[in-house]
XYZ file of N, CA, C and O in Angstrom:
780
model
N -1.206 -13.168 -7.661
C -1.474 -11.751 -7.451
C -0.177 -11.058 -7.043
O 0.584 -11.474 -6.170
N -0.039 -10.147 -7.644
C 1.357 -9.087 -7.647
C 0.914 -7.615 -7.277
O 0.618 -6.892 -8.228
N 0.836 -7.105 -6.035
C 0.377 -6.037 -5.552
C 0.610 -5.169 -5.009
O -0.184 -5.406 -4.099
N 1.196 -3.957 -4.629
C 1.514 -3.383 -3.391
C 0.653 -1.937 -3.172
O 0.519 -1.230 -4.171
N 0.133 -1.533 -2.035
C -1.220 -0.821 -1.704
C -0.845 -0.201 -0.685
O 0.040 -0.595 0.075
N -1.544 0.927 -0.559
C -1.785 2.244 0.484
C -3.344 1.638 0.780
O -4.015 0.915 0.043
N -3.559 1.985 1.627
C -4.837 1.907 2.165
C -5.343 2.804 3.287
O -5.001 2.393 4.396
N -6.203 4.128 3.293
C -6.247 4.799 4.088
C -7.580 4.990 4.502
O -8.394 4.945 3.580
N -8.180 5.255 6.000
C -9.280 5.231 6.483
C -9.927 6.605 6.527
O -10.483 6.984 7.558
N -9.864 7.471 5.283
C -10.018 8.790 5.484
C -10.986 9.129 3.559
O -10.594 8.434 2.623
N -11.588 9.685 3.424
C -12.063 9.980 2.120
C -10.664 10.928 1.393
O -9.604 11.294 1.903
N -11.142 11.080 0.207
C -10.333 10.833 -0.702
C -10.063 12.656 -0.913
O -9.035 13.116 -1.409
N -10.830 13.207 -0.586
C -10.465 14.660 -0.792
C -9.470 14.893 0.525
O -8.320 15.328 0.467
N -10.046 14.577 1.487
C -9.081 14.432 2.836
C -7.661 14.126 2.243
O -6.737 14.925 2.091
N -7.690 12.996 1.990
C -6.556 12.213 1.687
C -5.276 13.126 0.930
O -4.158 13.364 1.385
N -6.045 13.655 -0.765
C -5.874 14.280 -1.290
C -4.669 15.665 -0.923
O -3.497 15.953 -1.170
N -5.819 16.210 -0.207
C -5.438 17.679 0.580
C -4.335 17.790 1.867
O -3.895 18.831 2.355
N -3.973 16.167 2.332
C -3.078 16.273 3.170
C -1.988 16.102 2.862
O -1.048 16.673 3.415
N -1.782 14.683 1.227
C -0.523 15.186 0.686
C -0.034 15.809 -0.022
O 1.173 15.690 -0.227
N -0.786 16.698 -0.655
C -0.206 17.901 -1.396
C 0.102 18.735 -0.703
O 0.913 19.518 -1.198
N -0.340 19.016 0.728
C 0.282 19.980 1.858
C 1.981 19.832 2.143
O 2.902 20.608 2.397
N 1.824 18.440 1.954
C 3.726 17.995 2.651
C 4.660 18.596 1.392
O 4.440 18.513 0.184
N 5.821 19.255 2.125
C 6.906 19.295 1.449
C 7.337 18.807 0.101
O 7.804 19.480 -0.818
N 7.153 17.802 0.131
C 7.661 16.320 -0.772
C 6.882 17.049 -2.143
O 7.380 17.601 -3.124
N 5.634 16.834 -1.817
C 4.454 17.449 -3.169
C 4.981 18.449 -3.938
O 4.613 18.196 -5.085
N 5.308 18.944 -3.939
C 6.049 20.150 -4.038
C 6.237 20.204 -5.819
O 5.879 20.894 -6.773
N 7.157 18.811 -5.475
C 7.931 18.446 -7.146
C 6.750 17.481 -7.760
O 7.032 16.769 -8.724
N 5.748 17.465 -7.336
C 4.367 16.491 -7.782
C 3.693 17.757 -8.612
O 3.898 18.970 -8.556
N 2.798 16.941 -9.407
C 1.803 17.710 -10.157
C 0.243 16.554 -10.404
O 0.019 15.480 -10.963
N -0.609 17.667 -9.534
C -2.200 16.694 -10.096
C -2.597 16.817 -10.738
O -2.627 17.950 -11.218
N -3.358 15.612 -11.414
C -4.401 15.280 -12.895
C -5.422 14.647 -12.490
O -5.415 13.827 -11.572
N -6.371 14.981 -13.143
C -7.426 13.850 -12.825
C -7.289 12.847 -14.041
O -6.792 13.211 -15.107
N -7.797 11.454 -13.805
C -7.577 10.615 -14.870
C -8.693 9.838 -15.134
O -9.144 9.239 -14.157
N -9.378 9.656 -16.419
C -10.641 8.787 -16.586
C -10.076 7.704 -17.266
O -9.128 7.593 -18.043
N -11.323 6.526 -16.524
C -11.303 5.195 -16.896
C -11.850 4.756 -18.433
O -12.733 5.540 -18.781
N -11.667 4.077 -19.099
C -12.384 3.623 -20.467
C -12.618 2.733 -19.802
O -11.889 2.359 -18.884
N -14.177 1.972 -20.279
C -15.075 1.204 -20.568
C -14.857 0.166 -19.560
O -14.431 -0.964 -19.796
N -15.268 0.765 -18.119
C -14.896 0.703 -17.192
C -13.622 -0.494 -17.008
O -13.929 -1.680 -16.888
N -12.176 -0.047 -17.000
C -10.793 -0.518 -16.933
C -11.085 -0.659 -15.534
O -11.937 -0.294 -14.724
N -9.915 -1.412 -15.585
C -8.949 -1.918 -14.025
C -8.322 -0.862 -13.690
O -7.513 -0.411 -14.501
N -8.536 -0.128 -12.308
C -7.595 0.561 -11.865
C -6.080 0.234 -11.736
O -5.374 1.237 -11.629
N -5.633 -0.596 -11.729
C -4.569 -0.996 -11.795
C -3.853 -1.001 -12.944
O -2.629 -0.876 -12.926
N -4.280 -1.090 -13.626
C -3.737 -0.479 -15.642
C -3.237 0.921 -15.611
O -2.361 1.269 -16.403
N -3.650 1.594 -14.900
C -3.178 2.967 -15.219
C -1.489 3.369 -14.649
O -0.847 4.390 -14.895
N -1.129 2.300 -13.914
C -0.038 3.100 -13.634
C 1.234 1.456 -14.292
O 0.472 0.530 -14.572
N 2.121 1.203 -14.436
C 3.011 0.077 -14.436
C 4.280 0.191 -13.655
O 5.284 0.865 -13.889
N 3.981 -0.691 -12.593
C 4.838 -0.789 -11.600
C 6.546 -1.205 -12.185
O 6.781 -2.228 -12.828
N 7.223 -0.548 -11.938
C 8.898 -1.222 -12.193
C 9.589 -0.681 -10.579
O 9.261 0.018 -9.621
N 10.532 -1.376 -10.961
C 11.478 -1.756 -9.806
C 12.189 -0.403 -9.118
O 12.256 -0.083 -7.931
N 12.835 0.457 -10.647
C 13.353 1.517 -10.010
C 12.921 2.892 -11.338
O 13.677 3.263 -12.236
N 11.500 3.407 -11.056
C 11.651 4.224 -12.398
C 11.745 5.686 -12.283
O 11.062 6.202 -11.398
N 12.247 6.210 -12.796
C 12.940 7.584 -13.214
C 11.898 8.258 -11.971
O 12.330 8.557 -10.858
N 10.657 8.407 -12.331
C 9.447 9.434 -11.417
C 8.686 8.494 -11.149
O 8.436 7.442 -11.737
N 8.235 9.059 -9.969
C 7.178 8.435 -9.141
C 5.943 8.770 -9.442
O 5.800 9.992 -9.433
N 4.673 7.981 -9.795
C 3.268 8.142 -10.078
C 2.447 7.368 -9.209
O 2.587 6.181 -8.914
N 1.667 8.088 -8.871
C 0.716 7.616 -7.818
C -0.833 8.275 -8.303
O -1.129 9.400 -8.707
N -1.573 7.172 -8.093
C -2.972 6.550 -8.229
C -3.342 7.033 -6.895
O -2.592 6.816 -5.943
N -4.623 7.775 -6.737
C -5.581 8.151 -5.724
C -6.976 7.530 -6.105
O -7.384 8.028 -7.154
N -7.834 6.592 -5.572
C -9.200 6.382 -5.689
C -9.577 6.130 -4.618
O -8.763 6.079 -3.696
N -10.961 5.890 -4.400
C -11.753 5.774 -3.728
C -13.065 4.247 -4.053
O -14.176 4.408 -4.560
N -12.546 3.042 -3.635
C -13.124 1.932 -4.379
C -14.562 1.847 -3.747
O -14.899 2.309 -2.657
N -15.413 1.100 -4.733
C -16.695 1.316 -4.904
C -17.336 0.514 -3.515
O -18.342 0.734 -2.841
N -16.206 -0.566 -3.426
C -16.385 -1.272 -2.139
C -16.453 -1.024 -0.857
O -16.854 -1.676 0.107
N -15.800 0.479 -1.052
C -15.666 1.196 0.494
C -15.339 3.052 0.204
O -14.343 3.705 0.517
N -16.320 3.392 -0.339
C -16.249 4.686 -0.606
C -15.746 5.587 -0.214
O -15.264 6.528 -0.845
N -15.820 5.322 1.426
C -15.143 6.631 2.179
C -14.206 6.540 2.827
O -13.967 7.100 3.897
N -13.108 5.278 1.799
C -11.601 5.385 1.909
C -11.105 5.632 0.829
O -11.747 5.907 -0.184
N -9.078 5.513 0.981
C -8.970 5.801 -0.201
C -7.772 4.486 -0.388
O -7.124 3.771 0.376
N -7.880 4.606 -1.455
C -6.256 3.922 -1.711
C -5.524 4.185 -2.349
O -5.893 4.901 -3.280
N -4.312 3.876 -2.303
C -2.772 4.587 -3.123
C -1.981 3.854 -3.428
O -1.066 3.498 -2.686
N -2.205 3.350 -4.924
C -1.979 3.008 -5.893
C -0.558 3.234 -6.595
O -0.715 4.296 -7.196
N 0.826 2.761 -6.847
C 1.990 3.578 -7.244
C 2.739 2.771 -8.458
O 2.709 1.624 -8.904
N 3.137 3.476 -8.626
C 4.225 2.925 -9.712
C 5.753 1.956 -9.760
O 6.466 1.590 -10.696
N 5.842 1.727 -7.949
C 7.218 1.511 -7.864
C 6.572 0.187 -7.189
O 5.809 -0.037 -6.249
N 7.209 -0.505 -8.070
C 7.099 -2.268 -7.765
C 6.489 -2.637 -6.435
O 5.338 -3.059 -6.333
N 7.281 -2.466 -5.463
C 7.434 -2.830 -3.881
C 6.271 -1.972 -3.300
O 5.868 -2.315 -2.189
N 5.759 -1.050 -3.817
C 4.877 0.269 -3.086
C 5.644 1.104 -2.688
O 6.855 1.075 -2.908
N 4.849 2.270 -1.821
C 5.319 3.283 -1.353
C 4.859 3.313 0.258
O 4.269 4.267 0.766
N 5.214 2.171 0.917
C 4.566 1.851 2.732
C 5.874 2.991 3.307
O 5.712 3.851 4.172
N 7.295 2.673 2.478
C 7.960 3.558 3.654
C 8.008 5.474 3.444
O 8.612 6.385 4.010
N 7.171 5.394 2.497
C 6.702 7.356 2.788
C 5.463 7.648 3.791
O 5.383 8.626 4.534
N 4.608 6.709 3.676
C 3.709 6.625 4.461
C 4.012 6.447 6.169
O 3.519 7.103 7.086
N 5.021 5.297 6.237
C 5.493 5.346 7.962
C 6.177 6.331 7.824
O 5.494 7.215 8.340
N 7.162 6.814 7.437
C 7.901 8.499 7.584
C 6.865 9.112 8.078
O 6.799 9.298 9.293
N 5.705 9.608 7.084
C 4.775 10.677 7.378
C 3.348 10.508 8.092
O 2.355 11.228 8.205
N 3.766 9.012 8.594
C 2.289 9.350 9.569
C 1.875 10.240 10.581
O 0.749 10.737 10.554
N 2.591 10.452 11.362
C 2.421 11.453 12.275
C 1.623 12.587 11.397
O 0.489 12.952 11.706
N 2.333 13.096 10.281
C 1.631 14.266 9.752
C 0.301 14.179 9.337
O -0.568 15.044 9.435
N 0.194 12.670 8.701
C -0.673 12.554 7.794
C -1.966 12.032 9.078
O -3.086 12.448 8.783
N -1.938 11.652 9.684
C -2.361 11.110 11.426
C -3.754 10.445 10.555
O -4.875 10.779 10.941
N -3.622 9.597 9.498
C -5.037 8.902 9.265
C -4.564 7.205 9.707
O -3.362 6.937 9.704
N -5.318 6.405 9.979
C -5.629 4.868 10.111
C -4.568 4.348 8.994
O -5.104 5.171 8.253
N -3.685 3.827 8.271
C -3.128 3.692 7.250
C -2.605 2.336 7.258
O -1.962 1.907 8.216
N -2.855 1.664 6.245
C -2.778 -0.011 6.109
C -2.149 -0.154 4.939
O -2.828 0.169 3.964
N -0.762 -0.645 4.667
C -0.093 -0.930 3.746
C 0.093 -2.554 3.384
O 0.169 -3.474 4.198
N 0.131 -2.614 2.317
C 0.540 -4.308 1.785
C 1.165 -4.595 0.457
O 1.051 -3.857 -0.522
N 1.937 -5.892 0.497
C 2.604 -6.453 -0.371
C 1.995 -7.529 -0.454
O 1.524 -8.070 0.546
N 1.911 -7.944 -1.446
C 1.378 -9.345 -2.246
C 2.535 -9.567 -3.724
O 2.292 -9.412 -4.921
N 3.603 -9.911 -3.143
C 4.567 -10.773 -4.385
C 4.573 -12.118 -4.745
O 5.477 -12.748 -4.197
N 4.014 -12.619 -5.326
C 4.154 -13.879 -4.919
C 5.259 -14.887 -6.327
O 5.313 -16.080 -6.626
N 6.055 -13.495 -6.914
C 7.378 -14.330 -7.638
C 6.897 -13.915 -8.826
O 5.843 -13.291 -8.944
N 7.918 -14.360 -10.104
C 9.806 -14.720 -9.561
C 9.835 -13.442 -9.831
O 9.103 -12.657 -10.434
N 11.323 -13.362 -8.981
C 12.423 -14.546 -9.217
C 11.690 -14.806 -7.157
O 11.721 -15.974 -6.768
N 11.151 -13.745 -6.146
C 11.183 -13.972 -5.116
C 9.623 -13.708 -4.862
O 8.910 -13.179 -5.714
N 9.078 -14.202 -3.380
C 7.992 -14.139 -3.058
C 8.096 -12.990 -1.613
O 9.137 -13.128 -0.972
N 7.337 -12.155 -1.206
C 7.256 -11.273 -0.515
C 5.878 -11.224 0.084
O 4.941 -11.730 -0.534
N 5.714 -10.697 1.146
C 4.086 -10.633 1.995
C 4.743 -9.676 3.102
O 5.594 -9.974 3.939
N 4.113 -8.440 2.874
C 4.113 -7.643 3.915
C 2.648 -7.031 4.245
O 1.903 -6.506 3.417
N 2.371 -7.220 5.727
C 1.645 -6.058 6.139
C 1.848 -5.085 7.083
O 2.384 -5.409 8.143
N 1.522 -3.966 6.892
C 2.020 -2.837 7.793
C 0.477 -1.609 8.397
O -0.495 -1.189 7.768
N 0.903 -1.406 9.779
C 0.018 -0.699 10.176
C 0.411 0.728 10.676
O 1.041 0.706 11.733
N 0.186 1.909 10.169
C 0.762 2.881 10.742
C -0.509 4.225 11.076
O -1.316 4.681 10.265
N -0.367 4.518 12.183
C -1.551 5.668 12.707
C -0.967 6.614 14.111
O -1.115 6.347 15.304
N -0.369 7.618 13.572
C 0.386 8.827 13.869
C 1.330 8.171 14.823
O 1.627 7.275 14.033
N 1.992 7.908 15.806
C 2.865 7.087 16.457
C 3.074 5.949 16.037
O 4.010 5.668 15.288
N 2.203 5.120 16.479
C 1.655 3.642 16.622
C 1.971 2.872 15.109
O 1.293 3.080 14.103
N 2.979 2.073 15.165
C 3.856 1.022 13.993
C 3.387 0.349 14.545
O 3.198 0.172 15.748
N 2.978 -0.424 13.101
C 3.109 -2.215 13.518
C 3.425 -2.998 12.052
O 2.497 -3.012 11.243
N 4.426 -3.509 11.758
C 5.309 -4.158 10.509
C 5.452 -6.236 11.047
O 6.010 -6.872 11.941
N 4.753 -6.485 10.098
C 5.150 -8.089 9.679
C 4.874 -8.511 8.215
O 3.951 -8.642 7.412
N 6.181 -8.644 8.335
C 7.136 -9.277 6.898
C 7.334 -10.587 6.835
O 7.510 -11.164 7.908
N 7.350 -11.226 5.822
C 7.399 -12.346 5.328
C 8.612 -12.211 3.667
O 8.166 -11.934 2.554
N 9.559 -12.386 3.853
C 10.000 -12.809 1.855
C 11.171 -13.608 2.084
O 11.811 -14.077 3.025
N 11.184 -13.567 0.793
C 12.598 -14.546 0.401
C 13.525 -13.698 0.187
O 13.289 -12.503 0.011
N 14.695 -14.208 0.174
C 15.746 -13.004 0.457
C 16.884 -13.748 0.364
O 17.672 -13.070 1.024
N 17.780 -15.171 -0.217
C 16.975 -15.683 -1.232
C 15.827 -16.693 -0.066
O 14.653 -16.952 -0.332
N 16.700 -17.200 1.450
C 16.012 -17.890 2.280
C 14.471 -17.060 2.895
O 14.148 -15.874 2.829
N 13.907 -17.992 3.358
C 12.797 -17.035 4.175
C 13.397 -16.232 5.159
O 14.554 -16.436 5.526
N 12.639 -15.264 5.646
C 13.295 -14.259 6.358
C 11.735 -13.722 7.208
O 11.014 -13.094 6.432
N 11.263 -13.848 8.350
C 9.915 -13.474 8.963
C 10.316 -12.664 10.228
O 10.869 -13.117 11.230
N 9.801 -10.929 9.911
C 9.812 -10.402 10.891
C 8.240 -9.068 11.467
O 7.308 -8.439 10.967
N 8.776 -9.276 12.542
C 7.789 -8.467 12.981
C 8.313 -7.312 14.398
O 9.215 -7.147 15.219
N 7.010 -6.740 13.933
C 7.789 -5.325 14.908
C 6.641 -4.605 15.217
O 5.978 -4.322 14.219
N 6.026 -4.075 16.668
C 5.415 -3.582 17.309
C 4.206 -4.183 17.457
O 3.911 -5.190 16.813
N 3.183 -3.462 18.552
C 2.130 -4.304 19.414
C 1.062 -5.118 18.097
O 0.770 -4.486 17.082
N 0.761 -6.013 18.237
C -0.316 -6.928 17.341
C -1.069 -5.984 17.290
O -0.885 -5.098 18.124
N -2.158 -5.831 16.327
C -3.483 -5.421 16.407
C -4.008 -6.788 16.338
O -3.652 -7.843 15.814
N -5.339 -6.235 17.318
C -6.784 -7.100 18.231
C -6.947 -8.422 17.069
O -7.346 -9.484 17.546
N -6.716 -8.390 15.903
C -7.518 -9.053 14.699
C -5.990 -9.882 14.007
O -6.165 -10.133 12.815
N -5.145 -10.152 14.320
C -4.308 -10.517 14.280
C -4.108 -12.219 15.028
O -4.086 -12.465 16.234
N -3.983 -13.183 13.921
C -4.229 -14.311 14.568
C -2.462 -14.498 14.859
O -1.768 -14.180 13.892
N -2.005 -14.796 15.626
C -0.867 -14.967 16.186
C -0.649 -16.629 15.971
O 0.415 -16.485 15.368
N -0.738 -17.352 15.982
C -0.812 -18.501 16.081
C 0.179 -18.862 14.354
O 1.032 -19.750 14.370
N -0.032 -18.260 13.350
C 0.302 -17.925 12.108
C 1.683 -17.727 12.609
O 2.236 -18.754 12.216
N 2.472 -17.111 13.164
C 3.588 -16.733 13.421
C 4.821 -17.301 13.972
O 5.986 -16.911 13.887
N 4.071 -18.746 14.808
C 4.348 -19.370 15.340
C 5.241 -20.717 14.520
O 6.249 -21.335 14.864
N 4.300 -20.826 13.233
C 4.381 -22.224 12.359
C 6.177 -22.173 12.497
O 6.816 -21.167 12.806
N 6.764 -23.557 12.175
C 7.670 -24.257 12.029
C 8.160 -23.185 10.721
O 9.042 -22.351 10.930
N 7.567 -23.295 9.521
C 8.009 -22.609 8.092
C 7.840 -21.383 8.180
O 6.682 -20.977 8.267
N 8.493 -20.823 8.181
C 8.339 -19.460 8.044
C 7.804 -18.535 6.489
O 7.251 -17.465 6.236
N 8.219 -19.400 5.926
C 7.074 -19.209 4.407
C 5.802 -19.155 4.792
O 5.096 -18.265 4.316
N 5.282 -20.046 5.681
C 3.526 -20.166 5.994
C 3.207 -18.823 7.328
O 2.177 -18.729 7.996
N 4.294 -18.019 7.398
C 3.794 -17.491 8.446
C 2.799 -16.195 8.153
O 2.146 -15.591 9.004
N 2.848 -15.947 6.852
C 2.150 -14.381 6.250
C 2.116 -15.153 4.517
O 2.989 -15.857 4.011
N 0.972 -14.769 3.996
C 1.164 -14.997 2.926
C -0.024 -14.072 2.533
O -0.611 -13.206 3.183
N -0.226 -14.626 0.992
C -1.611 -13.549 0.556
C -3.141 -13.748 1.226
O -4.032 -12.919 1.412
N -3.082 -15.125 1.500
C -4.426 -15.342 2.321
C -4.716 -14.277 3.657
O -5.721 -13.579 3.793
N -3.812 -14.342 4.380
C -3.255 -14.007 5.418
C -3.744 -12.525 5.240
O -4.753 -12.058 5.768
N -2.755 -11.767 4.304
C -3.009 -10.562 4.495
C -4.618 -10.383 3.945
O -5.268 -9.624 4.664
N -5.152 -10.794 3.117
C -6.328 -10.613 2.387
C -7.133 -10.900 3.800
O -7.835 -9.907 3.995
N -7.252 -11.531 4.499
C -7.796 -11.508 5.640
C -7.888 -10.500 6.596
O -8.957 -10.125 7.078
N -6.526 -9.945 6.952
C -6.541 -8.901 7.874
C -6.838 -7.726 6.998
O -6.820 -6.601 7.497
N -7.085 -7.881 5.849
C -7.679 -6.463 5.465
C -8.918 -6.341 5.120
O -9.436 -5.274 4.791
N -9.539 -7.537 5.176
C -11.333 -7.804 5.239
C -11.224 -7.218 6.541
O -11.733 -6.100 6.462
N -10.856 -7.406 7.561
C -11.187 -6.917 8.935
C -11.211 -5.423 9.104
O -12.043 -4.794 9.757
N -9.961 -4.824 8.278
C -10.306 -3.642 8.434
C -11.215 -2.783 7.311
O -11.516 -1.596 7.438
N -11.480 -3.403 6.503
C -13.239 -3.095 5.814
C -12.489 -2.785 3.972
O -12.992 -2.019 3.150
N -11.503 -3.443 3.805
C -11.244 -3.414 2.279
C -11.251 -5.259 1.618
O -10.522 -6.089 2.161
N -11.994 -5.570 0.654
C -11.821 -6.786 0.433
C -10.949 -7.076 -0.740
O -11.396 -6.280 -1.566
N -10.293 -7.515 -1.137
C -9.183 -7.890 -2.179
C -9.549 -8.597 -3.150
O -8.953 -8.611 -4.227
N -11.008 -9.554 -2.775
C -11.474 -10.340 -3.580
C -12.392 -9.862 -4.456
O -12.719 -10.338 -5.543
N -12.806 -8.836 -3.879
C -14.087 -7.949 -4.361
C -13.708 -7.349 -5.599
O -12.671 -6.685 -5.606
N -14.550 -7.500 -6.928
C -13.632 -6.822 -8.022
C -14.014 -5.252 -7.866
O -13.400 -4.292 -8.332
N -15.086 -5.256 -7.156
C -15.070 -3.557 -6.903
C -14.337 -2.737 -6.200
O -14.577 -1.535 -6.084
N -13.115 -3.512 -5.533
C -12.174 -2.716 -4.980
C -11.121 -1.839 -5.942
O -10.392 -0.891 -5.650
N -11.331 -2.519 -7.174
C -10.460 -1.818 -8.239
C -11.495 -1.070 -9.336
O -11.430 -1.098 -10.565
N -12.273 -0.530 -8.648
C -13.011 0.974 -9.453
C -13.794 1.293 -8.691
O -14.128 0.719 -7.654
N -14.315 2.636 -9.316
C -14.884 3.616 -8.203
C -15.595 4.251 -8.937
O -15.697 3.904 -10.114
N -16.463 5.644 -8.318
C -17.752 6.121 -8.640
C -17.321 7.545 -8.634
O -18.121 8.452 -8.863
N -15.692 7.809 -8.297
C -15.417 9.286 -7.929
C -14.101 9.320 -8.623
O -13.505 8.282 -8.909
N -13.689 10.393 -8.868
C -12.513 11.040 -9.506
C -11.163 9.962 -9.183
O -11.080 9.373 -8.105
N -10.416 9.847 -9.982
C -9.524 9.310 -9.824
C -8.264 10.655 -10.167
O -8.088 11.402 -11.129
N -7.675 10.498 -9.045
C -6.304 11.546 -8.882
C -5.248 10.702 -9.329
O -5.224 9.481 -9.177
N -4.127 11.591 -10.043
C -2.977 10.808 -10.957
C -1.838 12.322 -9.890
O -1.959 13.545 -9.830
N -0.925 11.402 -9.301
C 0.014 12.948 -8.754
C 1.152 12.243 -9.468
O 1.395 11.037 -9.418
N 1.704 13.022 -10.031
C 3.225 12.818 -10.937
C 4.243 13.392 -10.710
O 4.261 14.577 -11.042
N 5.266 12.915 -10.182
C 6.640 13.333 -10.268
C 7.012 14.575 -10.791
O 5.852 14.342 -11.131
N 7.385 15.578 -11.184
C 8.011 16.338 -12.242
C 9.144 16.607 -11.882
O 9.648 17.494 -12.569
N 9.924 16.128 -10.901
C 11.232 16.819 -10.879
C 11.950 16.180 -9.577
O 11.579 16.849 -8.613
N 12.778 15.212 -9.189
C 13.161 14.738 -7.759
C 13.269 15.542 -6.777
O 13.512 16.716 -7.057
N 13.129 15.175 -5.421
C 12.927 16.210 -4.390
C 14.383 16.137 -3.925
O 14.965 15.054 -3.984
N 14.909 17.062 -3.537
C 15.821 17.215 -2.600
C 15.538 17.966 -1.534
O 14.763 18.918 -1.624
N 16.180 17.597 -0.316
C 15.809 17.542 0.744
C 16.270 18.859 1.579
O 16.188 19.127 2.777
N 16.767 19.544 0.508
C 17.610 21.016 1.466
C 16.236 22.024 0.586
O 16.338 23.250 0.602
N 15.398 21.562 0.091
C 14.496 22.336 -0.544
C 13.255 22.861 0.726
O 12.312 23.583 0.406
């Protein structure tokens, strides 16, 4: 599994309406986008490493209706617009990586809710490399962190776990479709920042 995810504890018009408010949106443009014969949400966008514009996927999975998730185009995800703008955005917000290679393997999970960070990383880099940063959340087995290998300290199990806890399942194929509009926000033009 090759993944990287927004995950937000807020419905999807919410969601919607708070980032088209920010600055950034600005150079974005919304679409709504329909599924054929009921597709994989994940088809609609193709993740690369570094591409020209940014596209981002808004749904609302069938598994948990009255969240949303954010879906992107850029390989790695988009977790560090989300910690920038939590404060603004002030929803519950759960980010993740699931790389699991080649050429490298990666596992991040991240927790961000208007102040309050909490980042543990796991990748290769080319060696393992395991870090973490701010207070555990309650559901957080610590003991994982501890291991000798630092490869075993976060992996996809791992995160797929701590995000059953917070009420999205990974395994569930209904996490990748939904019963409500799917939002497409597109790039049209890079932002600069004196704008």
């Amino acid at each position: 599994m090759n993944v990287a995810l927004v995950l937000l504890k807020a419905n999807i018009e919410t969601v919607k309406s708070a980032l088209l408010a920010l600055p950034i949106f600005k150079t974005f443009q919304l679409s709504i986008v329909e599924l054929k014969n009921n597709e994989n949400i994940l088809n609609l966008v193709s993740p690369e490493y570094s591409p020209k514009h940014i596209e981002i996927i808004l749904y609302s999975p069938l598994c948990n209706r009255d969240t949303t998730i954010c879906y992107t185009n850029l390989l790695y995800g988009w977790s560090n617009f989300f910690d920038a703008y939590s404060v603004e955005l002030d929803f519950e917000i759960y980010a993740c990586l699931i790389s699991e290679g080649p050429p490298y393997e990666a596992y991040h999970f991240m927790c961000f809710k208007g102040e309050y960070k909490r980042y543990v990383l796991c990748y290769q880099d080319p060696r393992w490399v395991f870090y973490e940063k701010g207070t555990p959340l309650s559901f957080e087995d610590l003991t994982f962190y501890k291991s000798k290998y630092k490869k075993k300290r976060l992996n996809k199990d791992v995160i797929i776990r701590y995000l059953q806890h917070v009420g999205w399942n990974l395994e569930d194929e209904n996490i990748w479709h939904t019963a409500h509009k799917i939002y497409k926000i597109q790039q049209i033009q890079k932002f600069h920042h004196n704008n």
